[in-house]
Tab-separated table of C-alpha atoms in Angstrom:
chain	number	residue	atom	x	y	z
A	9	MET	CA	171.192	45.000	144.921
A	10	ASN	CA	173.612	43.390	142.776
A	11	ILE	CA	171.457	41.575	140.283
A	12	THR	CA	170.064	39.346	143.001
A	13	ARG	CA	166.542	40.270	143.568
A	14	ARG	CA	163.916	37.686	143.406
A	15	ARG	CA	161.146	39.726	141.821
A	16	VAL	CA	160.436	42.636	139.673
A	17	ILE	CA	157.141	44.503	140.200
A	18	GLY	CA	156.407	46.570	137.128
A	19	ILE	CA	154.022	47.216	134.369
A	20	CYS	CA	154.548	45.167	131.154
A	21	ALA	CA	152.471	44.888	128.016
A	22	GLY	CA	149.279	42.808	128.959
A	23	VAL	CA	150.440	42.229	132.487
A	24	ALA	CA	148.955	43.452	135.688
A	25	PRO	CA	151.073	46.006	137.689
A	26	ALA	CA	151.749	43.665	140.666
A	27	LEU	CA	153.224	40.710	138.624
A	28	ILE	CA	155.967	38.988	140.434
A	29	ILE	CA	158.773	37.738	138.291
A	30	ARG	CA	161.371	35.222	139.686
A	31	ARG	CA	164.929	35.411	138.459
A	32	PRO	CA	168.212	33.675	139.097
A	33	ALA	CA	170.572	34.593	141.839
A	34	ALA	CA	173.339	37.024	141.111
A	35	ALA	CA	175.963	34.282	141.129
A	36	GLN	CA	174.579	32.944	137.996
A	37	LEU	CA	174.466	36.243	136.153
A	38	PRO	CA	177.194	38.308	134.662
A	39	GLN	CA	178.647	40.854	137.096
A	40	PRO	CA	178.590	44.503	135.939
A	41	ALA	CA	181.855	46.431	136.300
A	42	SER	CA	180.313	48.316	139.253
A	43	GLN	CA	180.140	45.158	141.281
A	44	GLN	CA	183.924	44.459	140.936
A	45	PRO	CA	186.387	46.066	143.282
A	46	GLN	CA	187.401	49.533	141.819
A	47	PRO	CA	190.998	50.959	142.010
A	48	GLY	CA	189.645	54.276	143.152
A	49	PRO	CA	186.492	56.074	144.226
A	50	ILE	CA	183.390	55.491	142.166
A	51	THR	CA	180.473	57.928	142.002
A	52	LEU	CA	177.005	56.974	143.263
A	53	GLY	CA	175.552	57.131	139.755
A	54	LYS	CA	177.812	54.411	138.448
A	55	ILE	CA	176.835	51.993	141.180
A	56	ARG	CA	174.268	49.172	140.295
A	57	MET	CA	172.674	47.742	143.291
A	58	ARG	CA	169.185	46.924	144.595
A	59	ASP	CA	167.712	46.894	148.174
A	60	VAL	CA	170.281	49.269	149.338
A	61	CYS	CA	170.865	50.197	153.101
A	62	ILE	CA	173.063	52.895	154.294
A	63	LEU	CA	174.484	52.804	157.840
A	64	PRO	CA	176.287	56.077	159.025
A	65	ASP	CA	178.859	54.560	161.262
A	66	GLN	CA	179.339	57.164	164.092
A	67	LYS	CA	182.568	55.438	165.319
A	68	THR	CA	184.463	56.074	162.012
A	69	LYS	CA	182.227	58.828	160.546
A	70	THR	CA	181.932	56.640	157.456
A	71	TYR	CA	178.888	55.594	155.476
A	72	TYR	CA	178.438	51.943	154.782
A	73	MET	CA	176.143	51.161	151.800
A	74	ILE	CA	175.348	47.506	151.560
A	75	GLY	CA	173.453	45.278	149.111
A	76	PRO	CA	173.259	41.737	148.230
A	77	ALA	CA	175.688	39.792	146.186
A	78	GLY	CA	174.278	36.317	145.359
A	79	ARG	CA	174.837	34.300	148.457
A	80	GLY	CA	176.721	37.161	150.051
A	81	VAL	CA	176.586	40.882	151.081
A	82	ARG	CA	178.717	43.590	149.520
A	83	ALA	CA	179.695	47.163	150.837
A	84	TYR	CA	180.690	50.398	149.663
A	85	THR	CA	182.184	53.176	151.947
A	86	SER	CA	181.948	56.829	151.675
A	87	LYS	CA	182.783	59.955	153.614
A	88	ASP	CA	180.497	62.262	151.594
A	89	LEU	CA	177.693	59.945	150.138
A	90	VAL	CA	179.076	61.007	146.696
A	91	ASN	CA	182.336	59.182	146.155
A	92	TRP	CA	182.249	55.418	147.175
A	93	VAL	CA	185.144	52.832	147.440
A	94	GLY	CA	184.401	49.221	146.950
A	95	PRO	CA	182.691	46.867	146.733
A	96	GLU	CA	184.036	44.525	149.390
A	97	VAL	CA	182.315	41.320	150.163
A	98	ILE	CA	181.672	41.457	153.974
A	99	PHE	CA	179.590	38.178	154.294
A	100	ARG	CA	179.154	34.928	152.290
A	101	ALA	CA	176.831	32.281	153.516
A	102	ALA	CA	178.444	28.876	154.388
A	103	ASP	CA	176.886	25.909	152.645
A	104	ASP	CA	175.445	24.589	155.796
A	105	ILE	CA	174.442	27.941	157.446
A	106	TRP	CA	170.933	26.465	157.607
A	107	GLY	CA	171.929	22.937	158.098
A	108	ASP	CA	170.713	20.706	155.237
A	109	ILE	CA	168.599	23.490	153.573
A	110	PRO	CA	170.744	25.120	150.981
A	111	ILE	CA	170.659	28.932	150.687
A	112	VAL	CA	170.031	30.051	147.032
A	113	SER	CA	170.390	33.749	147.524
A	114	ILE	CA	170.437	36.627	149.967
A	115	TRP	CA	167.873	39.415	149.745
A	116	ALA	CA	167.472	42.856	151.405
A	117	PRO	CA	170.534	43.048	153.685
A	118	GLU	CA	170.427	45.707	156.323
A	119	MET	CA	173.258	46.713	158.795
A	120	HIS	CA	172.563	48.152	162.167
A	121	ALA	CA	174.940	49.315	165.033
A	122	TYR	CA	173.545	48.401	168.510
A	123	LYS	CA	175.369	48.304	171.794
A	124	ASP	CA	178.830	48.409	170.328
A	125	ARG	CA	178.268	45.589	167.843
A	126	TYR	CA	177.082	45.357	164.229
A	127	TYR	CA	174.286	43.351	162.995
A	128	LEU	CA	173.261	42.158	159.559
A	129	PHE	CA	169.600	41.466	159.048
A	130	LEU	CA	169.291	39.285	155.962
A	131	THR	CA	166.643	37.318	154.085
A	132	PHE	CA	167.758	33.870	153.072
A	133	ASP	CA	165.919	32.266	150.092
A	134	THR	CA	165.839	28.523	149.430
A	135	ARG	CA	164.062	26.091	147.202
A	136	HIS	CA	163.054	23.852	150.189
A	137	GLN	CA	159.290	23.429	149.793
A	138	PHE	CA	156.773	23.432	152.519
A	139	PRO	CA	154.563	20.339	152.810
A	140	GLU	CA	151.444	22.555	151.876
A	141	GLN	CA	151.477	23.662	148.294
A	142	TRP	CA	148.728	25.341	146.324
A	143	ARG	CA	147.557	24.356	142.890
A	144	ASN	CA	148.321	27.009	140.124
A	145	TRP	CA	150.444	29.028	142.706
A	146	LEU	CA	154.092	29.903	143.226
A	147	PRO	CA	156.167	27.526	145.319
A	148	ARG	CA	155.781	27.996	149.125
A	149	VAL	CA	159.297	27.582	150.378
A	150	THR	CA	161.544	28.043	153.517
A	151	ARG	CA	162.317	31.736	153.255
A	152	GLY	CA	163.194	33.957	156.240
A	153	SER	CA	164.757	36.915	157.794
A	154	THR	CA	167.793	36.155	160.076
A	155	ILE	CA	170.302	38.172	162.165
A	156	LEU	CA	174.122	37.916	162.229
A	157	ALA	CA	176.594	39.751	164.536
A	158	SER	CA	180.043	41.152	164.326
A	159	GLU	CA	182.466	43.443	166.186
A	160	ALA	CA	183.072	45.494	163.142
A	161	PRO	CA	181.000	46.579	160.048
A	162	THR	CA	183.268	44.604	157.693
A	163	GLY	CA	182.859	41.401	159.537
A	164	PRO	CA	183.378	38.575	160.128
A	165	PHE	CA	179.459	38.035	160.755
A	166	LYS	CA	178.299	35.103	162.699
A	167	PRO	CA	174.761	33.710	162.758
A	168	PHE	CA	172.950	33.087	165.969
A	169	GLN	CA	170.681	30.427	164.668
A	170	ASN	CA	170.391	27.934	161.903
A	171	HIS	CA	167.029	29.190	160.874
A	172	SER	CA	164.990	32.288	160.583
A	173	THR	CA	164.384	34.555	163.579
A	174	PRO	CA	160.537	34.770	163.124
A	175	PRO	CA	158.709	31.342	163.197
A	176	VAL	CA	160.117	28.961	160.651
A	177	ASP	CA	156.657	28.043	159.327
A	178	MET	CA	156.225	31.571	158.098
A	179	MET	CA	157.647	33.003	154.726
A	180	THR	CA	159.294	36.016	156.048
A	181	LEU	CA	161.503	38.580	154.415
A	182	ASP	CA	162.950	42.091	154.624
A	183	GLY	CA	163.548	42.146	158.412
A	184	THR	CA	164.392	45.481	159.888
A	185	PHE	CA	165.282	46.764	163.412
A	186	TRP	CA	163.658	48.897	165.874
A	187	VAL	CA	164.087	49.747	169.554
A	188	GLU	CA	161.164	51.043	171.650
A	189	ASP	CA	161.357	51.766	175.388
A	190	GLY	CA	164.724	49.949	175.525
A	191	ILE	CA	163.272	46.769	174.039
A	192	PRO	CA	164.648	45.650	170.540
A	193	TYR	CA	162.259	44.219	167.829
A	194	MET	CA	162.417	42.827	164.428
A	195	VAL	CA	159.880	44.340	161.990
A	196	PHE	CA	159.424	42.077	158.851
A	197	CYS	CA	157.061	41.135	156.093
A	198	HIS	CA	155.064	37.996	155.990
A	199	GLU	CA	155.166	37.187	152.268
A	200	TRP	CA	152.076	37.211	149.984
A	201	VAL	CA	153.078	33.973	148.519
A	202	GLN	CA	151.992	32.225	151.711
A	203	ILE	CA	149.016	34.465	152.702
A	204	THR	CA	147.979	36.301	149.485
A	205	ASN	CA	147.484	39.684	151.208
A	206	GLY	CA	151.043	40.342	152.562
A	207	THR	CA	151.546	41.786	155.964
A	208	ILE	CA	153.995	43.821	157.979
A	209	GLU	CA	154.455	42.330	161.401
A	210	TYR	CA	156.858	42.615	164.447
A	211	ILE	CA	158.419	40.248	167.014
A	212	ARG	CA	160.376	41.049	170.184
A	213	LEU	CA	164.079	40.085	170.317
A	214	LYS	CA	166.208	39.121	173.134
A	215	ASP	CA	168.522	42.074	174.308
A	216	ASP	CA	171.540	40.559	172.422
A	217	LEU	CA	169.266	40.077	169.226
A	218	SER	CA	170.262	36.323	169.277
A	219	GLU	CA	166.579	35.045	168.952
A	220	ALA	CA	163.047	36.107	169.101
A	221	VAL	CA	160.768	36.142	172.254
A	222	GLY	CA	157.121	35.172	171.840
A	223	GLU	CA	155.043	35.423	168.949
A	224	PRO	CA	154.808	37.869	166.066
A	225	ALA	CA	151.961	40.495	165.915
A	226	GLN	CA	150.582	42.058	162.743
A	227	LEU	CA	150.726	45.760	162.126
A	228	PHE	CA	148.835	46.018	158.791
A	229	ARG	CA	148.190	44.393	155.527
A	230	GLY	CA	149.418	45.374	151.933
A	231	GLY	CA	145.848	45.949	150.924
A	232	ASP	CA	145.207	48.641	153.598
A	233	ALA	CA	147.023	51.194	151.503
A	234	PRO	CA	144.863	52.790	148.805
A	235	TRP	CA	147.713	53.107	146.414
A	236	SER	CA	148.698	49.454	146.566
A	237	LEU	CA	147.526	47.505	143.526
A	238	SER	CA	146.646	43.798	143.449
A	239	ASP	CA	147.742	41.421	140.644
A	240	LYS	CA	144.916	40.261	138.456
A	241	ARG	CA	146.336	36.670	138.265
A	242	TYR	CA	147.076	36.043	141.931
A	243	GLY	CA	144.858	38.715	143.608
A	244	ASN	CA	147.827	39.445	145.873
A	245	HIS	CA	149.144	42.595	147.723
A	246	VAL	CA	152.888	42.748	148.101
A	247	THR	CA	154.545	44.021	151.230
A	248	ASP	CA	158.309	44.919	150.902
A	249	GLY	CA	161.046	46.672	152.713
A	250	PRO	CA	159.551	48.290	155.963
A	251	TYR	CA	161.789	50.960	157.578
A	252	LEU	CA	160.940	53.046	160.760
A	253	TYR	CA	161.676	56.621	161.583
A	254	LYS	CA	160.648	58.507	164.771
A	255	SER	CA	159.353	62.067	163.799
A	256	LYS	CA	160.150	65.212	165.592
A	257	SER	CA	156.463	65.303	166.487
A	258	GLY	CA	156.764	61.982	168.308
A	259	LYS	CA	154.771	60.104	165.617
A	260	LEU	CA	156.304	57.009	164.214
A	261	PHE	CA	156.596	56.693	160.326
A	262	MET	CA	157.215	53.528	158.377
A	263	ILE	CA	158.062	53.606	154.664
A	264	TRP	CA	157.355	50.326	152.799
A	265	SER	CA	156.947	49.321	149.203
A	266	SER	CA	154.312	47.494	146.996
A	267	SER	CA	153.026	47.754	143.470
A	268	GLY	CA	151.357	51.011	142.583
A	269	ALA	CA	150.023	52.693	139.282
A	270	GLY	CA	153.693	53.645	138.301
A	271	GLY	CA	155.285	50.328	139.102
A	272	TYR	CA	157.226	49.672	142.324
A	273	THR	CA	156.077	52.302	144.825
A	274	THR	CA	157.033	53.501	148.284
A	275	GLY	CA	154.423	54.570	150.668
A	276	ILE	CA	154.239	55.728	154.227
A	277	ALA	CA	152.341	54.363	157.135
A	278	ILE	CA	151.942	56.549	160.348
A	279	SER	CA	151.436	55.616	163.901
A	280	ASP	CA	150.061	58.701	165.705
A	281	SER	CA	150.679	57.090	169.016
A	282	GLY	CA	154.386	56.872	168.278
A	283	LYS	CA	154.222	53.139	169.173
A	284	LEU	CA	155.125	50.180	167.134
A	285	ALA	CA	151.802	48.712	168.061
A	286	GLY	CA	150.010	51.441	166.279
A	287	PRO	CA	147.278	51.870	165.271
A	288	TRP	CA	148.715	52.477	161.783
A	289	LYS	CA	147.121	54.553	159.087
A	290	GLN	CA	148.185	54.629	155.411
A	291	GLN	CA	149.009	57.934	153.747
A	292	ALA	CA	146.863	58.065	150.640
A	293	GLU	CA	149.727	59.662	148.432
A	294	PRO	CA	152.960	57.597	148.188
A	295	VAL	CA	156.255	59.018	148.973
A	296	PHE	CA	157.774	57.807	145.689
A	297	LYS	CA	155.738	56.253	142.817
A	298	ASP	CA	158.190	56.205	139.750
A	299	ASN	CA	159.003	52.453	139.734
A	300	GLY	CA	161.418	52.721	142.670
A	301	GLY	CA	161.310	51.366	146.223
A	302	HIS	CA	162.630	49.141	148.980
A	303	GLY	CA	163.756	52.359	150.718
A	304	MET	CA	165.440	53.037	154.061
A	305	LEU	CA	165.796	56.276	156.131
A	306	PHE	CA	169.014	57.599	157.856
A	307	LYS	CA	170.539	60.830	159.048
A	308	THR	CA	173.754	62.382	157.752
A	309	PHE	CA	176.414	63.060	160.260
A	310	GLU	CA	175.100	66.726	160.164
A	311	GLY	CA	171.598	65.532	160.974
A	312	GLN	CA	169.862	65.793	157.726
A	313	PRO	CA	167.128	63.113	157.092
A	314	MET	CA	167.822	61.163	153.933
A	315	MET	CA	166.139	58.286	152.061
A	316	VAL	CA	167.820	55.798	149.749
A	317	LEU	CA	165.916	53.454	147.337
A	318	HIS	CA	166.664	51.553	144.236
A	319	GLN	CA	165.164	52.672	140.834
A	320	PRO	CA	164.232	51.367	138.236
A	321	ASN	CA	162.876	48.150	139.605
A	322	ASN	CA	164.647	45.934	137.060
A	323	MET	CA	167.966	44.675	136.060
A	324	ASN	CA	169.427	48.158	135.893
A	325	ALA	CA	168.349	49.136	139.336
A	326	GLN	CA	170.784	51.547	141.067
A	327	PRO	CA	170.638	53.438	144.373
A	328	HIS	CA	169.156	57.012	144.553
A	329	ILE	CA	169.495	59.156	147.686
A	330	PHE	CA	166.879	61.930	148.526
A	331	LYS	CA	167.076	64.716	151.048
A	332	MET	CA	163.885	64.375	153.136
A	333	GLU	CA	161.880	66.658	155.228
A	334	ASP	CA	160.254	65.545	158.501
A	335	THR	CA	157.198	67.782	158.678
A	336	GLY	CA	156.046	66.222	161.918
A	337	GLU	CA	152.968	64.869	160.081
A	338	THR	CA	154.807	62.933	157.429
A	339	MET	CA	158.043	62.594	155.494
A	340	ARG	CA	158.368	64.196	151.982
A	341	ILE	CA	161.074	64.423	149.344
A	342	VAL	CA	162.947	67.702	149.135
A	343	SER	CA	165.333	67.023	146.353
A	344	GLU	CA	167.506	64.133	144.886
A	345	PHE	CA	171.049	64.038	146.152
A	346	THR	CA	173.593	63.553	143.302
A	347	GLU	CA	177.162	64.359	142.756
A	348	THR	CA	176.136	67.655	141.142
A	349	SER	CA	173.462	68.758	143.515
A	350	HIS	CA	173.944	68.158	147.154
């Protein structure tokens, strides 16, 4: 995603695998050429972006690939997933979008189409500290997932509220969207910085997605997955990037990311009941374990299941697309989708 990501999870000399490294927002860093508007199509392999989300827009038969851009969101468009046009900035946070709490950067943007409107699910990061701080710990700050709406995928997007959608006293991130039995929900991460062992939780939304209804409920903890490694310094487990997919078998799959033996890792949790409430079990073997993650799942206009994630998990991150197989029991990678093999 641009160069905006707030942490890198990787293996460095003498450093535990789950080390969290903060870094400046994209607006403070040089912008690669692939982030500037291009005069013509650019191939997927030349795009540098983290936390990528791809929306297949049924109305226009166009793929929208979005990612963060400092305090904004940028988008590329494609008809074939190979050749892309852009980027175009489709949203930029106003200085007062959260009142007197300045937004430093935007993380993990997702775009969803629902009931003839388009919605951005964004994480706003700030430096506004909570009253409770822990000694020898990272700052506990106002950070949260929020929802904006538009009549078009290119905006303008307007926020519903001047605060996060989940409770504001929670450090939340990476909100995604799910509809079950006609009821919309946000699924999000409760960040480890606040609770040490990060969780994935969900909260019901009003039908127009304008605000949450009731209290969140926990689905599982990062430490529940056998492949998720804790950091020796903080003893934490990261939870990142949940994304849901209903299997042909009726089971509900969720890919999500944490730190593993090979760096940033994407695993899969499975709800045999097919319901968001679970219970959830963690597949022992990750879906992707080669220092790449924050994935999302989508189908091509022809119905082929796909996954996109960023790799490597550092300043050179770029989107990678994979053809997936829904076996009914799990999701597995068939092959990587590239300009030469698709």
